[in-house]
Amino acid sequence: MESHLWESANILRGPVDAADFKTYIFPAFFFKRISDVYDEEVAAALEESEGDADYALFPEKHRFLIPEGCHWRDVRAKTTNVGAALQRALREIEKANPRTLYGIFGDAQWTNKERLSDELLRDLIEHFSRLPLSNAQAKSDVLGQAYEYLIKKFADSANKKAGEFYTPRSVVRLMIDMLDPRAGETIYDPACGTGGMLLEAVNHVRESGGDIKALWGKLYVQEKNLTTSGIARINLFLHGVEDFEIMRGDTLRQPAFFEGDRLATFDCVIANPPFSLEHWRWGGSAGGTPPCASD
């Protein structure tokens, strides 16, 4: 699965800059995943209801809703204006799942034919179509590991700029072991990147014998970059994390979490701010502007 996912980057290589691979590949990957799971849920509902097609479409039978005409196979059937069909499907899926998926697919310019021709998009879609991504054929732990592999590969190709969205997992593990989060505690990451720190916190609780479901509804993160925040949400979903809150925005200038009229507090706070950035724009902050990494 890892090699197959990485091969998708080679399809885009040339017309698309390597730094932008993640903008297109992660949304396509997740679109294929939720479409395959939707079909799996339909089949289970049909078996349960002895073939009642209306019953199989009930919203409560599905983790995520896919509107009519917006399934992966609908886009796959297109031969012209593929980008427009793909963009429409992604936007309609976001609208159908406002609490969980709104904005998750980012702002990729799928309709830019100078970068993404119909032929290129058909090749990308056919490539992903060869990989079954239902729950039965791709467990969340395997899928999550493959997704993390792809994140790291993209970070490696981005070189020094990768620090804006990716922290080496060995560093993340050390930080989490030091903080030692526990089941039932609130956990907050104010600059979440691709969500690796939050995932490691969940893994730490699991490995310590805690019930990770005690964390549902207690995971809070904020991320400024639209594409990166979408990657983080996909990452969490693929790893089986069911209930979390990711808010977009600049944490320093527009913190998102409050308790009444005061900033919210949390049991465990973990963060790797993007120190490599040269302009933090803290304005008149008493703390001043932190130096860039080269200083």
Short mmCIF file of C-alpha atoms in Angstrom, two decimals:
data_model
loop_
_atom_site.label_atom_id
_atom_site.label_comp_id
_atom_site.label_asym_id
_atom_site.label_seq_id
_atom_site.Cartn_x
_atom_site.Cartn_y
_atom_site.Cartn_z
CA MET A 1 0.00 0.00 0.00
CA GLU A 2 2.82 2.40 0.83
CA SER A 3 4.52 1.95 -2.54
CA HIS A 4 1.19 2.25 -4.34
CA LEU A 5 0.43 5.52 -2.55
CA TRP A 6 3.85 6.92 -3.31
CA GLU A 7 3.46 6.00 -6.98
CA SER A 8 0.52 8.41 -7.10
CA ALA A 9 3.01 11.23 -6.58
CA ASN A 10 4.91 10.15 -9.67
CA ILE A 11 1.74 10.56 -11.72
CA LEU A 12 1.63 14.23 -10.75
CA ARG A 13 5.36 14.80 -11.08
CA GLY A 14 6.15 17.42 -13.68
CA PRO A 15 2.93 19.46 -14.01
CA VAL A 16 2.68 19.72 -10.20
CA ASP A 17 5.47 20.93 -7.93
CA ALA A 18 6.63 18.36 -5.37
CA ALA A 19 5.73 20.73 -2.54
CA ASP A 20 2.10 20.65 -3.76
CA PHE A 21 1.70 16.87 -4.04
CA LYS A 22 -0.01 16.68 -0.67
CA THR A 23 -2.61 19.24 -1.74
CA TYR A 24 -4.00 16.81 -4.32
CA ILE A 25 -3.08 13.30 -3.21
CA PHE A 26 -4.41 13.36 0.34
CA PRO A 27 -7.93 14.57 -0.64
CA ALA A 28 -8.12 12.00 -3.47
CA PHE A 29 -6.96 9.24 -1.15
CA PHE A 30 -9.56 10.10 1.49
CA PHE A 31 -12.31 10.46 -1.12
CA LYS A 32 -11.58 6.92 -2.31
CA ARG A 33 -11.53 5.65 1.28
CA ILE A 34 -14.91 7.08 2.30
CA SER A 35 -16.48 5.94 -0.98
CA ASP A 36 -15.31 2.35 -0.43
CA VAL A 37 -16.48 2.39 3.18
CA TYR A 38 -19.84 3.81 2.08
CA ASP A 39 -20.29 0.89 -0.32
CA GLU A 40 -19.35 -1.50 2.48
CA GLU A 41 -21.96 0.08 4.75
CA VAL A 42 -24.60 -0.15 2.01
CA ALA A 43 -23.88 -3.87 1.55
CA ALA A 44 -24.14 -4.48 5.30
CA ALA A 45 -27.44 -2.59 5.51
CA LEU A 46 -28.86 -4.51 2.54
CA GLU A 47 -27.99 -7.79 4.20
CA GLU A 48 -29.48 -6.63 7.49
CA SER A 49 -32.72 -5.50 5.84
CA GLU A 50 -33.01 -8.38 3.39
CA GLY A 51 -32.45 -6.13 0.38
CA ASP A 52 -34.29 -2.95 1.35
CA ALA A 53 -32.51 -0.32 -0.78
CA ASP A 54 -34.16 2.63 0.99
CA TYR A 55 -33.07 1.27 4.36
CA ALA A 56 -29.48 0.98 3.11
CA LEU A 57 -29.40 4.71 2.37
CA PHE A 58 -30.54 5.85 5.83
CA PRO A 59 -28.01 8.40 7.18
CA GLU A 60 -27.64 6.52 10.47
CA LYS A 61 -26.23 3.57 8.57
CA HIS A 62 -23.21 5.58 7.42
CA ARG A 63 -20.20 7.19 9.06
CA PHE A 64 -20.11 9.81 6.31
CA LEU A 65 -22.82 10.66 3.80
CA ILE A 66 -22.12 10.73 0.07
CA PRO A 67 -24.74 12.63 -1.96
CA GLU A 68 -26.11 11.19 -5.16
CA GLY A 69 -23.73 11.67 -8.07
CA CYS A 70 -20.77 12.40 -5.80
CA HIS A 71 -19.35 8.92 -5.28
CA TRP A 72 -15.86 7.96 -6.46
CA ARG A 73 -17.35 5.85 -9.26
CA ASP A 74 -19.30 8.89 -10.52
CA VAL A 75 -16.10 10.88 -10.94
CA ARG A 76 -14.30 7.85 -12.37
CA ALA A 77 -16.91 7.64 -15.12
CA LYS A 78 -16.08 11.14 -16.37
CA THR A 79 -13.85 11.49 -19.42
CA THR A 80 -13.96 15.28 -19.84
CA ASN A 81 -13.91 18.08 -17.28
CA VAL A 82 -12.76 15.56 -14.71
CA GLY A 83 -11.41 18.26 -12.42
CA ALA A 84 -14.76 20.04 -12.29
CA ALA A 85 -16.56 16.77 -11.47
CA LEU A 86 -14.04 15.96 -8.77
CA GLN A 87 -14.23 19.40 -7.23
CA ARG A 88 -18.02 19.32 -7.19
CA ALA A 89 -18.08 15.89 -5.54
CA LEU A 90 -15.68 16.97 -2.80
CA ARG A 91 -17.59 20.15 -2.05
CA GLU A 92 -20.96 18.39 -1.94
CA ILE A 93 -19.57 15.74 0.43
CA GLU A 94 -18.31 18.50 2.72
CA LYS A 95 -21.74 20.14 2.69
CA ALA A 96 -23.46 16.82 3.45
CA ASN A 97 -21.22 16.30 6.49
CA PRO A 98 -20.87 19.80 7.95
CA ARG A 99 -19.87 18.80 11.47
CA THR A 100 -17.15 16.34 10.49
CA LEU A 101 -15.93 17.05 6.96
CA TYR A 102 -16.54 20.70 6.15
CA GLY A 103 -13.37 22.11 4.55
CA ILE A 104 -11.48 18.83 4.92
CA PHE A 105 -10.56 18.54 1.23
CA GLY A 106 -8.74 21.87 1.20
CA ASP A 107 -8.67 24.39 -1.61
CA ALA A 108 -6.89 22.55 -4.42
CA GLN A 109 -7.53 24.00 -7.88
CA TRP A 110 -8.84 20.81 -9.49
CA THR A 111 -10.23 22.73 -12.49
CA ASN A 112 -6.86 24.18 -13.52
CA LYS A 113 -6.33 22.25 -16.76
CA GLU A 114 -2.91 23.76 -17.35
CA ARG A 115 -1.72 21.88 -14.28
CA LEU A 116 -4.22 19.02 -14.11
CA SER A 117 -5.31 17.84 -17.54
CA ASP A 118 -8.21 15.42 -17.94
CA GLU A 119 -5.73 12.73 -18.93
CA LEU A 120 -3.59 13.24 -15.82
CA LEU A 121 -6.60 13.19 -13.49
CA ARG A 122 -7.96 10.05 -15.15
CA ASP A 123 -4.58 8.40 -14.59
CA LEU A 124 -4.60 9.44 -10.93
CA ILE A 125 -8.16 8.21 -10.40
CA GLU A 126 -7.49 4.89 -12.13
CA HIS A 127 -4.37 4.46 -10.01
CA PHE A 128 -6.32 4.87 -6.77
CA SER A 129 -9.17 2.73 -8.13
CA ARG A 130 -6.85 -0.29 -8.14
CA LEU A 131 -6.45 -0.07 -4.37
CA PRO A 132 -9.41 -1.33 -2.27
CA LEU A 133 -9.81 0.85 0.82
CA SER A 134 -12.86 -0.56 2.62
CA ASN A 135 -12.64 -1.45 6.32
CA ALA A 136 -12.53 -5.15 5.49
CA GLN A 137 -9.61 -4.72 3.10
CA ALA A 138 -7.74 -1.86 4.77
CA LYS A 139 -7.91 -1.76 8.55
CA SER A 140 -7.54 1.65 10.18
CA ASP A 141 -4.17 0.84 11.74
CA VAL A 142 -2.70 -0.30 8.40
CA LEU A 143 -4.27 2.60 6.54
CA GLY A 144 -3.09 5.06 9.17
CA GLN A 145 0.47 3.77 8.97
CA ALA A 146 0.45 4.06 5.18
CA TYR A 147 -0.87 7.60 5.45
CA GLU A 148 1.87 8.50 7.93
CA TYR A 149 4.41 7.02 5.52
CA LEU A 150 3.12 9.30 2.78
CA ILE A 151 3.23 12.34 5.08
CA LYS A 152 6.86 11.61 5.89
CA LYS A 153 7.77 11.11 2.23
CA PHE A 154 6.24 14.46 1.34
CA ALA A 155 8.02 16.08 4.28
CA ASP A 156 11.34 14.63 3.13
CA SER A 157 10.79 15.97 -0.38
CA ALA A 158 9.97 19.41 1.03
CA ASN A 159 13.30 19.50 2.96
CA LYS A 160 13.64 22.36 5.45
CA LYS A 161 10.14 23.71 4.85
CA ALA A 162 8.65 20.48 6.18
CA GLY A 163 8.85 21.76 9.74
CA GLU A 164 5.79 23.86 9.08
CA PHE A 165 3.59 20.75 8.97
CA TYR A 166 5.64 17.76 10.12
CA THR A 167 7.63 16.90 13.25
CA PRO A 168 9.83 13.77 13.24
CA ARG A 169 7.95 11.02 15.05
CA SER A 170 10.90 10.18 17.31
CA VAL A 171 10.75 13.74 18.67
CA VAL A 172 6.98 13.52 19.06
CA ARG A 173 7.27 10.25 20.98
CA LEU A 174 9.81 11.72 23.39
CA MET A 175 7.61 14.74 24.11
CA ILE A 176 4.53 12.60 24.68
CA ASP A 177 6.38 10.21 27.01
CA MET A 178 7.52 13.19 29.07
CA LEU A 179 3.99 14.60 29.33
CA ASP A 180 2.42 11.18 29.98
CA PRO A 181 -1.22 12.00 29.04
CA ARG A 182 -3.93 9.86 30.62
CA ALA A 183 -7.40 8.69 29.64
CA GLY A 184 -10.03 11.29 30.41
CA GLU A 185 -7.65 14.25 30.27
CA THR A 186 -8.09 17.12 27.84
CA ILE A 187 -5.28 17.38 25.28
CA TYR A 188 -4.48 20.46 23.21
CA ASP A 189 -2.11 21.18 20.33
CA PRO A 190 -2.15 24.86 19.25
CA ALA A 191 -0.10 24.24 16.08
CA CYS A 192 -1.09 20.74 15.08
CA GLY A 193 0.45 20.38 11.61
CA THR A 194 -0.55 16.95 10.32
CA GLY A 195 -1.82 15.80 13.72
CA GLY A 196 1.06 13.50 14.63
CA MET A 197 1.36 14.74 18.21
CA LEU A 198 -2.30 14.18 18.93
CA LEU A 199 -2.14 10.69 17.45
CA GLU A 200 0.92 9.85 19.53
CA ALA A 201 -0.93 11.04 22.64
CA VAL A 202 -3.80 8.68 21.80
CA ASN A 203 -1.34 5.83 21.21
CA HIS A 204 0.36 6.57 24.53
CA VAL A 205 -2.94 6.30 26.39
CA ARG A 206 -3.69 3.01 24.61
CA GLU A 207 -0.25 1.55 25.35
CA SER A 208 -0.60 2.60 29.01
CA GLY A 209 -3.74 0.51 29.31
CA GLY A 210 -6.16 3.42 29.19
CA ASP A 211 -9.47 3.53 27.34
CA ILE A 212 -8.89 5.80 24.35
CA LYS A 213 -12.64 6.38 24.03
CA ALA A 214 -12.33 8.40 27.25
CA LEU A 215 -10.46 10.93 25.08
CA TRP A 216 -13.32 11.39 22.61
CA GLY A 217 -14.57 14.95 22.87
CA LYS A 218 -11.44 16.00 24.78
CA LEU A 219 -8.99 16.46 21.91
CA TYR A 220 -8.53 20.06 20.80
CA VAL A 221 -6.25 21.42 18.10
CA GLN A 222 -5.75 24.52 16.02
CA GLU A 223 -3.92 24.92 12.72
CA LYS A 224 -3.51 28.01 10.56
CA ASN A 225 -2.94 26.39 7.16
CA LEU A 226 -6.08 25.13 5.38
CA THR A 227 -4.39 22.28 3.53
CA THR A 228 -2.47 21.12 6.59
CA SER A 229 -5.53 21.22 8.83
CA GLY A 230 -7.35 19.02 6.29
CA ILE A 231 -4.44 16.57 6.27
CA ALA A 232 -4.56 16.43 10.07
CA ARG A 233 -8.28 15.69 10.13
CA ILE A 234 -7.90 12.95 7.51
CA ASN A 235 -4.99 11.53 9.50
CA LEU A 236 -7.07 11.33 12.67
CA PHE A 237 -10.05 9.76 10.90
CA LEU A 238 -7.88 7.14 9.19
CA HIS A 239 -6.37 6.19 12.55
CA GLY A 240 -9.83 5.61 14.02
CA VAL A 241 -9.99 8.74 16.19
CA GLU A 242 -13.68 9.50 16.22
CA ASP A 243 -14.32 12.70 18.17
CA PHE A 244 -12.01 15.71 18.11
CA GLU A 245 -12.17 19.40 17.35
CA ILE A 246 -9.80 21.08 14.91
CA MET A 247 -10.18 24.81 14.45
CA ARG A 248 -8.49 26.82 11.74
CA GLY A 249 -6.70 30.04 12.52
CA ASP A 250 -3.57 31.68 13.90
CA THR A 251 -3.40 30.59 17.54
CA LEU A 252 -1.26 33.56 18.60
CA ARG A 253 -3.52 36.19 17.05
CA GLN A 254 -6.89 34.40 17.04
CA PRO A 255 -7.03 31.61 19.63
CA ALA A 256 -10.13 29.49 19.07
CA PHE A 257 -10.88 27.87 22.41
CA PHE A 258 -12.44 29.77 25.31
CA GLU A 259 -14.15 29.10 28.61
CA GLY A 260 -16.59 31.96 28.91
CA ASP A 261 -14.58 35.13 28.27
CA ARG A 262 -11.24 33.54 29.19
CA LEU A 263 -8.85 31.35 27.24
CA ALA A 264 -9.53 27.66 27.78
CA THR A 265 -7.09 25.59 29.82
CA PHE A 266 -6.20 21.94 29.25
CA ASP A 267 -4.70 19.06 31.19
CA CYS A 268 -2.03 18.39 28.58
CA VAL A 269 -0.65 20.87 26.04
CA ILE A 270 1.83 19.75 23.40
CA ALA A 271 3.16 21.80 20.53
CA ASN A 272 5.96 22.28 18.08
CA PRO A 273 5.47 25.85 16.83
CA PRO A 274 6.91 26.54 13.35
CA PHE A 275 10.17 28.06 14.59
CA SER A 276 11.61 28.00 11.06
CA LEU A 277 9.25 30.77 10.00
CA GLU A 278 10.93 34.17 9.84
CA HIS A 279 7.87 36.36 10.34
CA TRP A 280 5.56 35.43 13.21
CA ARG A 281 3.76 38.79 13.18
CA TRP A 282 3.32 39.04 16.91
CA GLY A 283 2.84 42.76 16.62
CA GLY A 284 3.42 44.50 19.95
CA SER A 285 3.68 41.31 21.98
CA ALA A 286 5.75 41.81 25.13
CA GLY A 287 7.55 38.58 24.34
CA GLY A 288 8.94 39.94 21.09
CA THR A 289 9.47 37.93 17.94
CA PRO A 290 11.21 34.57 18.33
CA PRO A 291 14.36 34.11 16.22
CA CYS A 292 14.26 31.97 13.12
CA ALA A 293 15.96 28.58 13.23
CA SER A 294 19.09 29.88 11.50
CA ASP A 295 19.69 32.30 14.41
#
